[in-house]
PDB file of C-alpha atoms in Angstrom:
ATOM      1  CA  UNK M   1      -1.169 -11.979  32.516  1.00 93.00           C
ATOM      2  CA  UNK M   2       2.193 -11.236  34.244  1.00 92.00           C
ATOM      3  CA  UNK M   3       2.617 -14.959  34.937  1.00 92.00           C
ATOM      4  CA  UNK M   4       1.579 -15.895  31.400  1.00 93.00           C
ATOM      5  CA  UNK M   5       3.962 -13.462  29.655  1.00 94.00           C
ATOM      6  CA  UNK M   6       6.783 -13.390  32.250  1.00 92.00           C
ATOM      7  CA  UNK M   7       7.401  -9.709  31.502  1.00 94.00           C
ATOM      8  CA  UNK M   8       5.442  -6.419  31.538  1.00 94.00           C
ATOM      9  CA  UNK M   9       3.860  -7.103  28.162  1.00 96.00           C
ATOM     10  CA  UNK M  10       1.189  -4.543  27.269  1.00 94.00           C
ATOM     11  CA  UNK M  11      -0.549  -5.330  23.993  1.00 94.00           C
ATOM     12  CA  UNK M  12      -4.188  -5.357  25.128  1.00 94.00           C
ATOM     13  CA  UNK M  13      -5.101  -7.927  22.458  1.00 94.00           C
ATOM     14  CA  UNK M  14      -3.159 -10.399  24.615  1.00 95.00           C
ATOM     15  CA  UNK M  15      -6.456 -11.107  26.404  1.00 95.00           C
ATOM     16  CA  UNK M  16      -8.549 -12.262  23.412  1.00 94.00           C
ATOM     17  CA  UNK M  17      -5.483 -14.016  21.969  1.00 95.00           C
ATOM     18  CA  UNK M  18      -5.126 -16.096  25.141  1.00 95.00           C
ATOM     19  CA  UNK M  19      -8.848 -16.891  25.115  1.00 95.00           C
ATOM     20  CA  UNK M  20      -8.839 -17.919  21.442  1.00 95.00           C
ATOM     21  CA  UNK M  21      -5.806 -20.136  22.039  1.00 96.00           C
ATOM     22  CA  UNK M  22      -7.596 -21.801  24.938  1.00 97.00           C
ATOM     23  CA  UNK M  23     -10.686 -22.441  22.787  1.00 97.00           C
ATOM     24  CA  UNK M  24      -8.612 -23.794  19.893  1.00 97.00           C
ATOM     25  CA  UNK M  25      -6.752 -26.193  22.186  1.00 97.00           C
ATOM     26  CA  UNK M  26     -10.024 -27.987  22.906  1.00 97.00           C
ATOM     27  CA  UNK M  27      -9.968 -29.285  19.331  1.00 97.00           C
ATOM     28  CA  UNK M  28      -6.377 -29.187  18.036  1.00 97.00           C
ATOM     29  CA  UNK M  29      -2.795 -29.268  19.275  1.00 97.00           C
ATOM     30  CA  UNK M  30      -1.261 -27.268  16.399  1.00 97.00           C
ATOM     31  CA  UNK M  31      -2.612 -24.107  14.736  1.00 97.00           C
ATOM     32  CA  UNK M  32      -1.518 -21.886  11.864  1.00 96.00           C
ATOM     33  CA  UNK M  33      -1.123 -18.141  12.366  1.00 95.00           C
ATOM     34  CA  UNK M  34      -1.355 -15.447   9.690  1.00 94.00           C
ATOM     35  CA  UNK M  35       1.109 -13.177  11.487  1.00 96.00           C
ATOM     36  CA  UNK M  36       3.783 -11.581   9.336  1.00 97.00           C
ATOM     37  CA  UNK M  37       1.603 -10.894   6.305  1.00 96.00           C
ATOM     38  CA  UNK M  38       0.926  -7.275   7.288  1.00 96.00           C
ATOM     39  CA  UNK M  39       4.602  -6.483   7.806  1.00 97.00           C
ATOM     40  CA  UNK M  40       5.741  -8.185   4.600  1.00 97.00           C
ATOM     41  CA  UNK M  41       2.961  -7.075   2.264  1.00 97.00           C
ATOM     42  CA  UNK M  42       1.926  -3.634   3.545  1.00 96.00           C
ATOM     43  CA  UNK M  43      -1.195  -4.622   5.427  1.00 93.00           C
ATOM     44  CA  UNK M  44      -1.302  -2.094   8.263  1.00 92.00           C
ATOM     45  CA  UNK M  45      -3.377   1.047   7.861  1.00 88.00           C
ATOM     46  CA  UNK M  46      -0.325   3.188   8.587  1.00 92.00           C
ATOM     47  CA  UNK M  47       1.394   1.816   5.490  1.00 95.00           C
ATOM     48  CA  UNK M  48      -1.195   3.619   3.351  1.00 91.00           C
ATOM     49  CA  UNK M  49      -2.293   6.451   5.647  1.00 88.00           C
ATOM     50  CA  UNK M  50       1.106   7.764   6.743  1.00 92.00           C
ATOM     51  CA  UNK M  51       2.429   8.557   3.234  1.00 93.00           C
ATOM     52  CA  UNK M  52      -0.899  10.257   2.430  1.00 90.00           C
ATOM     53  CA  UNK M  53      -0.766  12.296   5.655  1.00 88.00           C
ATOM     54  CA  UNK M  54       2.828  13.320   4.993  1.00 90.00           C
ATOM     55  CA  UNK M  55       2.018  14.406   1.446  1.00 89.00           C
ATOM     56  CA  UNK M  56      -1.292  16.164   2.028  1.00 89.00           C
ATOM     57  CA  UNK M  57      -0.874  17.663   5.482  1.00 88.00           C
ATOM     58  CA  UNK M  58       2.863  18.282   5.384  1.00 85.00           C
ATOM     59  CA  UNK M  59       2.389  21.061   2.829  1.00 86.00           C
ATOM     60  CA  UNK M  60       0.540  23.238   5.363  1.00 89.00           C
ATOM     61  CA  UNK M  61       2.488  25.518   7.757  1.00 89.00           C
ATOM     62  CA  UNK M  62       3.184  23.980  11.138  1.00 87.00           C
ATOM     63  CA  UNK M  63       1.408  26.776  13.112  1.00 89.00           C
ATOM     64  CA  UNK M  64      -1.779  26.090  11.136  1.00 91.00           C
ATOM     65  CA  UNK M  65      -1.458  22.361  11.793  1.00 90.00           C
ATOM     66  CA  UNK M  66      -0.915  23.058  15.505  1.00 88.00           C
ATOM     67  CA  UNK M  67      -4.063  25.215  15.612  1.00 90.00           C
ATOM     68  CA  UNK M  68      -6.193  22.549  13.913  1.00 90.00           C
ATOM     69  CA  UNK M  69      -4.725  19.908  16.229  1.00 88.00           C
ATOM     70  CA  UNK M  70      -5.709  21.991  19.257  1.00 87.00           C
ATOM     71  CA  UNK M  71      -9.249  22.458  17.927  1.00 90.00           C
ATOM     72  CA  UNK M  72      -9.709  18.739  17.301  1.00 88.00           C
ATOM     73  CA  UNK M  73      -8.326  17.654  20.684  1.00 85.00           C
ATOM     74  CA  UNK M  74     -10.234  20.291  22.678  1.00 87.00           C
ATOM     75  CA  UNK M  75     -13.454  18.305  22.083  1.00 86.00           C
ATOM     76  CA  UNK M  76     -13.598  15.040  24.034  1.00 82.00           C
ATOM     77  CA  UNK M  77     -13.835  11.716  22.150  1.00 81.00           C
ATOM     78  CA  UNK M  78     -17.288  11.143  23.661  1.00 79.00           C
ATOM     79  CA  UNK M  79     -18.568  14.449  22.283  1.00 85.00           C
ATOM     80  CA  UNK M  80     -17.088  13.697  18.854  1.00 85.00           C
ATOM     81  CA  UNK M  81     -18.894  10.346  18.942  1.00 83.00           C
ATOM     82  CA  UNK M  82     -22.163  12.149  19.654  1.00 85.00           C
ATOM     83  CA  UNK M  83     -21.578  14.498  16.725  1.00 85.00           C
ATOM     84  CA  UNK M  84     -20.990  11.609  14.324  1.00 82.00           C
ATOM     85  CA  UNK M  85     -23.972   9.712  15.712  1.00 83.00           C
ATOM     86  CA  UNK M  86     -26.222  12.710  15.056  1.00 82.00           C
ATOM     87  CA  UNK M  87     -24.888  13.049  11.517  1.00 81.00           C
ATOM     88  CA  UNK M  88     -24.796   9.360  10.609  1.00 77.00           C
ATOM     89  CA  UNK M  89     -27.735   9.652   8.197  1.00 74.00           C
ATOM     90  CA  UNK M  90     -25.855  12.312   6.226  1.00 74.00           C
ATOM     91  CA  UNK M  91     -22.489  10.532   6.107  1.00 73.00           C
ATOM     92  CA  UNK M  92     -21.273   8.123   3.467  1.00 69.00           C
ATOM     93  CA  UNK M  93     -20.190   4.621   4.500  1.00 64.00           C
ATOM     94  CA  UNK M  94     -16.569   5.787   4.293  1.00 62.00           C
ATOM     95  CA  UNK M  95     -17.063   8.068   7.305  1.00 63.00           C
ATOM     96  CA  UNK M  96     -19.250   5.740   9.382  1.00 67.00           C
ATOM     97  CA  UNK M  97     -16.344   4.422  11.413  1.00 69.00           C
ATOM     98  CA  UNK M  98     -16.187   2.902  14.865  1.00 69.00           C
ATOM     99  CA  UNK M  99     -15.025   5.180  17.693  1.00 73.00           C
ATOM    100  CA  UNK M 100     -14.714   8.332  15.519  1.00 79.00           C
ATOM    101  CA  UNK M 101     -13.782  10.474  18.512  1.00 80.00           C
ATOM    102  CA  UNK M 102     -10.777   8.309  19.312  1.00 78.00           C
ATOM    103  CA  UNK M 103      -9.634   8.418  15.677  1.00 80.00           C
ATOM    104  CA  UNK M 104      -9.984  12.219  15.505  1.00 86.00           C
ATOM    105  CA  UNK M 105      -7.886  12.594  18.642  1.00 82.00           C
ATOM    106  CA  UNK M 106      -5.246  10.315  17.144  1.00 82.00           C
ATOM    107  CA  UNK M 107      -5.247  12.399  13.954  1.00 85.00           C
ATOM    108  CA  UNK M 108      -4.851  15.540  16.069  1.00 87.00           C
ATOM    109  CA  UNK M 109      -1.727  14.026  17.599  1.00 84.00           C
ATOM    110  CA  UNK M 110      -0.259  13.387  14.143  1.00 86.00           C
ATOM    111  CA  UNK M 111      -0.709  16.863  12.704  1.00 88.00           C
ATOM    112  CA  UNK M 112       2.409  18.325  14.347  1.00 85.00           C
ATOM    113  CA  UNK M 113       4.868  15.806  12.892  1.00 87.00           C
ATOM    114  CA  UNK M 114       8.319  17.078  11.933  1.00 86.00           C
ATOM    115  CA  UNK M 115       9.434  14.433   9.434  1.00 87.00           C
ATOM    116  CA  UNK M 116       8.816  10.836   8.408  1.00 89.00           C
ATOM    117  CA  UNK M 117      10.524   9.355  11.440  1.00 87.00           C
ATOM    118  CA  UNK M 118       8.546  11.549  13.803  1.00 86.00           C
ATOM    119  CA  UNK M 119       5.282  10.700  12.019  1.00 90.00           C
ATOM    120  CA  UNK M 120       5.989   6.972  12.307  1.00 90.00           C
ATOM    121  CA  UNK M 121       6.865   7.372  15.985  1.00 87.00           C
ATOM    122  CA  UNK M 122       3.575   9.158  16.654  1.00 87.00           C
ATOM    123  CA  UNK M 123       1.701   6.345  14.922  1.00 88.00           C
ATOM    124  CA  UNK M 124       3.275   3.490  16.888  1.00 88.00           C
ATOM    125  CA  UNK M 125       3.743   5.035  20.327  1.00 86.00           C
ATOM    126  CA  UNK M 126       1.051   4.928  22.976  1.00 86.00           C
ATOM    127  CA  UNK M 127       2.536   7.735  25.076  1.00 87.00           C
ATOM    128  CA  UNK M 128       3.516  10.908  23.278  1.00 80.00           C
ATOM    129  CA  UNK M 129       5.926  13.461  24.755  1.00 76.00           C
ATOM    130  CA  UNK M 130       6.483  13.783  27.609  1.00 82.00           C
ATOM    131  CA  UNK M 131       6.521  10.121  28.605  1.00 87.00           C
ATOM    132  CA  UNK M 132       5.699   9.458  32.288  1.00 92.00           C
ATOM    133  CA  UNK M 133       8.780   7.292  32.961  1.00 92.00           C
ATOM    134  CA  UNK M 134      11.207   8.969  35.332  1.00 91.00           C
ATOM    135  CA  UNK M 135      14.424   9.538  33.408  1.00 86.00           C
ATOM    136  CA  UNK M 136      12.822   8.164  30.245  1.00 81.00           C
ATOM    137  CA  UNK M 137      12.422   9.705  26.823  1.00 76.00           C
ATOM    138  CA  UNK M 138      10.312   9.076  23.760  1.00 71.00           C
ATOM    139  CA  UNK M 139      13.604   8.667  21.905  1.00 69.00           C
ATOM    140  CA  UNK M 140      14.097   5.324  23.664  1.00 62.00           C
ATOM    141  CA  UNK M 141      11.932   3.764  20.949  1.00 65.00           C
ATOM    142  CA  UNK M 142      12.261   1.878  17.711  1.00 58.00           C
ATOM    143  CA  UNK M 143      12.698   5.077  15.715  1.00 57.00           C
ATOM    144  CA  UNK M 144      16.268   5.208  16.971  1.00 65.00           C
ATOM    145  CA  UNK M 145      17.093   2.152  14.857  1.00 72.00           C
ATOM    146  CA  UNK M 146      18.813   4.459  12.386  1.00 74.00           C
ATOM    147  CA  UNK M 147      20.302   1.626  10.360  1.00 74.00           C
ATOM    148  CA  UNK M 148      16.798   0.528   9.394  1.00 78.00           C
ATOM    149  CA  UNK M 149      15.794   4.040   8.364  1.00 80.00           C
ATOM    150  CA  UNK M 150      18.758   4.386   6.026  1.00 71.00           C
ATOM    151  CA  UNK M 151      17.625   1.494   3.857  1.00 72.00           C
ATOM    152  CA  UNK M 152      16.557   2.420   0.345  1.00 80.00           C
ATOM    153  CA  UNK M 153      12.885   2.574  -0.432  1.00 88.00           C
ATOM    154  CA  UNK M 154       9.752   4.649   0.008  1.00 93.00           C
ATOM    155  CA  UNK M 155       8.306   5.802   3.316  1.00 94.00           C
ATOM    156  CA  UNK M 156       5.869   2.863   3.261  1.00 95.00           C
ATOM    157  CA  UNK M 157       8.686   0.365   2.639  1.00 94.00           C
ATOM    158  CA  UNK M 158      10.752   1.854   5.443  1.00 92.00           C
ATOM    159  CA  UNK M 159       7.822   1.477   7.841  1.00 94.00           C
ATOM    160  CA  UNK M 160       7.309  -2.129   6.763  1.00 95.00           C
ATOM    161  CA  UNK M 161      10.990  -2.836   7.340  1.00 92.00           C
ATOM    162  CA  UNK M 162      10.924  -1.314  10.812  1.00 91.00           C
ATOM    163  CA  UNK M 163       7.681  -3.136  11.677  1.00 94.00           C
ATOM    164  CA  UNK M 164       9.188  -6.464  10.608  1.00 94.00           C
ATOM    165  CA  UNK M 165      12.352  -5.885  12.637  1.00 91.00           C
ATOM    166  CA  UNK M 166      10.719  -4.569  15.830  1.00 91.00           C
ATOM    167  CA  UNK M 167       6.930  -4.757  16.189  1.00 94.00           C
ATOM    168  CA  UNK M 168       6.631  -8.262  14.733  1.00 96.00           C
ATOM    169  CA  UNK M 169       9.204 -10.106  16.908  1.00 95.00           C
ATOM    170  CA  UNK M 170       8.871  -7.932  20.031  1.00 94.00           C
ATOM    171  CA  UNK M 171       5.068  -7.768  20.170  1.00 96.00           C
ATOM    172  CA  UNK M 172       3.063  -9.903  17.749  1.00 96.00           C
ATOM    173  CA  UNK M 173       5.084 -13.120  17.906  1.00 97.00           C
ATOM    174  CA  UNK M 174       5.587 -12.844  21.663  1.00 97.00           C
ATOM    175  CA  UNK M 175       1.856 -12.333  22.194  1.00 97.00           C
ATOM    176  CA  UNK M 176       0.769 -15.313  20.105  1.00 97.00           C
ATOM    177  CA  UNK M 177       3.501 -17.745  21.153  1.00 96.00           C
ATOM    178  CA  UNK M 178       3.123 -17.249  24.900  1.00 96.00           C
ATOM    179  CA  UNK M 179      -0.674 -17.151  24.771  1.00 96.00           C
ATOM    180  CA  UNK M 180      -0.679 -20.412  22.818  1.00 97.00           C
ATOM    181  CA  UNK M 181       1.950 -22.160  24.910  1.00 95.00           C
ATOM    182  CA  UNK M 182       0.107 -21.227  28.102  1.00 95.00           C
ATOM    183  CA  UNK M 183      -2.497 -23.770  27.034  1.00 96.00           C
ATOM    184  CA  UNK M 184      -0.053 -26.190  25.297  1.00 96.00           C
ATOM    185  CA  UNK M 185      -1.055 -25.141  21.795  1.00 97.00           C
ATOM    186  CA  UNK M 186       1.704 -25.140  19.169  1.00 97.00           C
ATOM    187  CA  UNK M 187       1.551 -22.344  16.585  1.00 97.00           C
ATOM    188  CA  UNK M 188       3.216 -22.159  13.174  1.00 97.00           C
ATOM    189  CA  UNK M 189       3.728 -18.987  11.117  1.00 97.00           C
ATOM    190  CA  UNK M 190       3.804 -19.883   7.391  1.00 97.00           C
ATOM    191  CA  UNK M 191       4.250 -16.278   6.210  1.00 97.00           C
ATOM    192  CA  UNK M 192       7.627 -16.194   7.964  1.00 97.00           C
ATOM    193  CA  UNK M 193       9.053 -19.073   5.954  1.00 97.00           C
ATOM    194  CA  UNK M 194      12.324 -17.568   4.717  1.00 97.00           C
ATOM    195  CA  UNK M 195      11.327 -18.192   1.084  1.00 97.00           C
ATOM    196  CA  UNK M 196       8.189 -16.074   1.458  1.00 97.00           C
ATOM    197  CA  UNK M 197      10.111 -13.336   3.271  1.00 96.00           C
ATOM    198  CA  UNK M 198      12.696 -13.269   0.470  1.00 97.00           C
ATOM    199  CA  UNK M 199       9.954 -13.284  -2.177  1.00 96.00           C
ATOM    200  CA  UNK M 200       8.225 -10.360  -0.471  1.00 96.00           C
ATOM    201  CA  UNK M 201      11.462  -8.384  -0.409  1.00 94.00           C
ATOM    202  CA  UNK M 202      11.828  -8.890  -4.171  1.00 95.00           C
ATOM    203  CA  UNK M 203       8.422  -7.389  -4.998  1.00 96.00           C
ATOM    204  CA  UNK M 204       7.930  -3.729  -5.965  1.00 96.00           C
ATOM    205  CA  UNK M 205       5.716  -1.673  -3.677  1.00 96.00           C
ATOM    206  CA  UNK M 206       2.838  -1.572  -6.182  1.00 95.00           C
ATOM    207  CA  UNK M 207       2.503  -5.352  -5.826  1.00 96.00           C
ATOM    208  CA  UNK M 208       1.874  -4.860  -2.099  1.00 97.00           C
ATOM    209  CA  UNK M 209      -0.069  -1.591  -1.895  1.00 96.00           C
ATOM    210  CA  UNK M 210      -2.330  -0.539  -4.741  1.00 93.00           C
ATOM    211  CA  UNK M 211      -5.182   1.977  -4.855  1.00 89.00           C
ATOM    212  CA  UNK M 212      -4.849   2.585  -1.140  1.00 86.00           C
ATOM    213  CA  UNK M 213      -5.216  -1.098  -0.281  1.00 88.00           C
ATOM    214  CA  UNK M 214      -2.540  -3.261   1.297  1.00 92.00           C
ATOM    215  CA  UNK M 215      -1.613  -6.925   0.712  1.00 94.00           C
ATOM    216  CA  UNK M 216      -2.636  -6.614  -2.946  1.00 94.00           C
ATOM    217  CA  UNK M 217      -0.801  -9.714  -4.171  1.00 95.00           C
ATOM    218  CA  UNK M 218      -2.078 -11.808  -1.258  1.00 94.00           C
ATOM    219  CA  UNK M 219      -5.646 -10.742  -1.977  1.00 90.00           C
ATOM    220  CA  UNK M 220      -5.190 -11.718  -5.607  1.00 91.00           C
ATOM    221  CA  UNK M 221      -4.049 -15.179  -4.570  1.00 92.00           C
ATOM    222  CA  UNK M 222      -6.964 -15.593  -2.155  1.00 91.00           C
ATOM    223  CA  UNK M 223      -9.393 -14.693  -4.955  1.00 90.00           C
ATOM    224  CA  UNK M 224      -8.714 -18.125  -6.418  1.00 92.00           C
ATOM    225  CA  UNK M 225      -9.913 -19.948  -3.316  1.00 93.00           C
ATOM    226  CA  UNK M 226     -12.000 -17.675  -1.077  1.00 90.00           C
ATOM    227  CA  UNK M 227     -15.205 -15.714  -1.863  1.00 89.00           C
ATOM    228  CA  UNK M 228     -14.380 -12.034  -2.265  1.00 84.00           C
ATOM    229  CA  UNK M 229     -16.996 -10.995   0.317  1.00 83.00           C
ATOM    230  CA  UNK M 230     -14.843 -12.650   2.973  1.00 82.00           C
ATOM    231  CA  UNK M 231     -11.798 -10.638   1.904  1.00 77.00           C
ATOM    232  CA  UNK M 232     -13.078  -7.193   0.943  1.00 77.00           C
ATOM    233  CA  UNK M 233     -13.962  -5.950   4.392  1.00 74.00           C
ATOM    234  CA  UNK M 234     -12.604  -3.081   6.499  1.00 70.00           C
ATOM    235  CA  UNK M 235      -9.502  -4.044   8.463  1.00 68.00           C
ATOM    236  CA  UNK M 236     -10.411  -4.639  12.080  1.00 71.00           C
ATOM    237  CA  UNK M 237      -7.901  -4.968  14.878  1.00 71.00           C
ATOM    238  CA  UNK M 238      -8.170  -7.645  17.565  1.00 78.00           C
ATOM    239  CA  UNK M 239      -9.176  -5.058  20.127  1.00 79.00           C
ATOM    240  CA  UNK M 240     -11.355  -5.216  23.219  1.00 88.00           C
ATOM    241  CA  UNK M 241     -13.199  -2.609  25.282  1.00 90.00           C
ATOM    242  CA  UNK M 242     -10.341  -1.841  27.674  1.00 93.00           C
ATOM    243  CA  UNK M 243     -11.431   1.815  27.800  1.00 91.00           C
ATOM    244  CA  UNK M 244     -14.862   0.822  29.126  1.00 93.00           C
ATOM    245  CA  UNK M 245     -13.551  -1.874  31.458  1.00 95.00           C
ATOM    246  CA  UNK M 246     -11.123   0.558  33.117  1.00 96.00           C
ATOM    247  CA  UNK M 247     -14.062   2.861  33.857  1.00 96.00           C
ATOM    248  CA  UNK M 248     -16.194  -0.064  35.020  1.00 96.00           C
ATOM    249  CA  UNK M 249     -15.360  -3.570  36.286  1.00 96.00           C
ATOM    250  CA  UNK M 250     -11.573  -3.045  36.226  1.00 96.00           C
ATOM    251  CA  UNK M 251     -11.640   0.353  37.914  1.00 97.00           C
ATOM    252  CA  UNK M 252     -10.836  -0.868  41.429  1.00 97.00           C
ATOM    253  CA  UNK M 253      -7.954  -3.048  40.207  1.00 97.00           C
ATOM    254  CA  UNK M 254      -6.517  -0.182  38.155  1.00 97.00           C
ATOM    255  CA  UNK M 255      -6.978   2.400  40.913  1.00 96.00           C
ATOM    256  CA  UNK M 256      -4.996   0.223  43.307  1.00 96.00           C
ATOM    257  CA  UNK M 257      -2.079  -0.155  40.853  1.00 97.00           C
ATOM    258  CA  UNK M 258      -2.159   3.554  39.989  1.00 96.00           C
ATOM    259  CA  UNK M 259      -2.550   4.845  43.527  1.00 95.00           C
ATOM    260  CA  UNK M 260      -0.366   7.804  44.373  1.00 95.00           C
ATOM    261  CA  UNK M 261       1.164   5.959  47.330  1.00 95.00           C
ATOM    262  CA  UNK M 262       2.142   2.900  45.269  1.00 95.00           C
ATOM    263  CA  UNK M 263       3.546   4.966  42.393  1.00 95.00           C
ATOM    264  CA  UNK M 264       5.697   7.072  44.737  1.00 95.00           C
ATOM    265  CA  UNK M 265       6.996   4.023  46.601  1.00 94.00           C
ATOM    266  CA  UNK M 266       7.905   2.177  43.385  1.00 92.00           C
ATOM    267  CA  UNK M 267       9.611   5.242  41.910  1.00 93.00           C
ATOM    268  CA  UNK M 268       9.372   4.368  38.221  1.00 95.00           C
ATOM    269  CA  UNK M 269       6.736   6.816  36.986  1.00 95.00           C
ATOM    270  CA  UNK M 270       5.916  10.491  37.250  1.00 95.00           C
ATOM    271  CA  UNK M 271       2.983  10.478  39.661  1.00 95.00           C
ATOM    272  CA  UNK M 272       1.371  13.741  38.592  1.00 94.00           C
ATOM    273  CA  UNK M 273       1.197  12.994  34.861  1.00 93.00           C
ATOM    274  CA  UNK M 274      -0.173   9.503  35.478  1.00 95.00           C
ATOM    275  CA  UNK M 275      -2.837  10.696  37.884  1.00 95.00           C
ATOM    276  CA  UNK M 276      -3.921  13.368  35.362  1.00 94.00           C
ATOM    277  CA  UNK M 277      -4.126  10.726  32.612  1.00 94.00           C
ATOM    278  CA  UNK M 278      -6.178   8.451  34.870  1.00 96.00           C
ATOM    279  CA  UNK M 279      -8.624  11.243  35.775  1.00 95.00           C
ATOM    280  CA  UNK M 280      -8.946  12.318  32.125  1.00 91.00           C
ATOM    281  CA  UNK M 281      -9.771   8.749  31.167  1.00 93.00           C
ATOM    282  CA  UNK M 282     -12.327   8.244  33.934  1.00 94.00           C
ATOM    283  CA  UNK M 283     -14.102  11.493  33.039  1.00 90.00           C
ATOM    284  CA  UNK M 284     -14.240  10.620  29.323  1.00 85.00           C
ATOM    285  CA  UNK M 285     -12.247  13.724  28.441  1.00 82.00           C
ATOM    286  CA  UNK M 286      -9.670  11.501  26.743  1.00 83.00           C
ATOM    287  CA  UNK M 287      -9.337   7.836  25.893  1.00 86.00           C
ATOM    288  CA  UNK M 288      -6.063   6.859  27.548  1.00 91.00           C
ATOM    289  CA  UNK M 289      -6.666   3.110  27.446  1.00 92.00           C
ATOM    290  CA  UNK M 290      -3.448   2.024  25.733  1.00 92.00           C
ATOM    291  CA  UNK M 291      -1.263   4.480  27.626  1.00 93.00           C
ATOM    292  CA  UNK M 292      -2.685   3.336  30.941  1.00 97.00           C
ATOM    293  CA  UNK M 293      -2.620  -0.343  29.971  1.00 97.00           C
ATOM    294  CA  UNK M 294       1.149  -0.211  29.432  1.00 95.00           C
ATOM    295  CA  UNK M 295       1.632   1.185  32.940  1.00 96.00           C
ATOM    296  CA  UNK M 296      -0.879  -1.212  34.488  1.00 97.00           C
ATOM    297  CA  UNK M 297       0.859  -4.234  32.955  1.00 97.00           C
ATOM    298  CA  UNK M 298       4.186  -3.035  34.336  1.00 97.00           C
ATOM    299  CA  UNK M 299       2.671  -2.455  37.761  1.00 97.00           C
ATOM    300  CA  UNK M 300       0.915  -5.844  37.741  1.00 96.00           C
ATOM    301  CA  UNK M 301       4.164  -7.557  36.731  1.00 96.00           C
ATOM    302  CA  UNK M 302       6.009  -5.709  39.499  1.00 95.00           C
ATOM    303  CA  UNK M 303       3.505  -6.936  42.079  1.00 94.00           C
ATOM    304  CA  UNK M 304       3.630 -10.515  40.785  1.00 94.00           C
ATOM    305  CA  UNK M 305       7.433 -10.772  40.889  1.00 89.00           C
ATOM    306  CA  UNK M 306       8.306  -8.737  43.983  1.00 82.00           C
TER     307      UNK M 306
END
């Protein structure tokens, strides 16, 4: 992965993306990508959830939110999963979600938000405060792009703008382009044709998000050509079982990169906080997969290019 991406790139979906590109190259030399649609037409869950969280939870006093957050996070994700498994026969389909414990812990981390910018930062960051980078700060993130936050529009529109200016070019497009080019597959991104981008910017929010569902206008267009059962399904990320692999077949590789001796010699990360995170993940107390993956990709890149 360090040689494929040429930088410490840490979106874990880079693995299945590279594999899919390799499979596609067996049959074609050019492929179309749907990237950009979520950013332009409000397709990410946070575009609908974050405004609802701000409105419904923000009305409660912060001490109460902090108490509830503590209660939620004091139970490990594995134990939450067991609770939901035992209650699955009594739950509606709405609450029969994958990895409920992980989602509850993420919700717990959102409850203490201060304002819209802080809520967005908590949604997009892997590491919350304090970050384990020596001399680093959580403020060294996209939320400091103040010019983007001063644009007119709703909270959802501001998030979409920031996603399009940061997450899309710095993560999504990098991931797909380098994964594809590693196997000599050309990719094209029709949604980023400037005419579609300009058209998207001209639409009111209700044409993008309606009744809690994103990409409303795109779905309406697809209705003409694609059976609805292929469209009306829960959004599913391109994730893989990194959390299980780090506790299993990848454990030795990760332990070597996260060893106390190596971390101290390199001098980039706070050793104590990283070792605590690693132990919490191994024990199942917390799911630290994405936090640890970002450090592991940096460490692997460092080894590859020393």
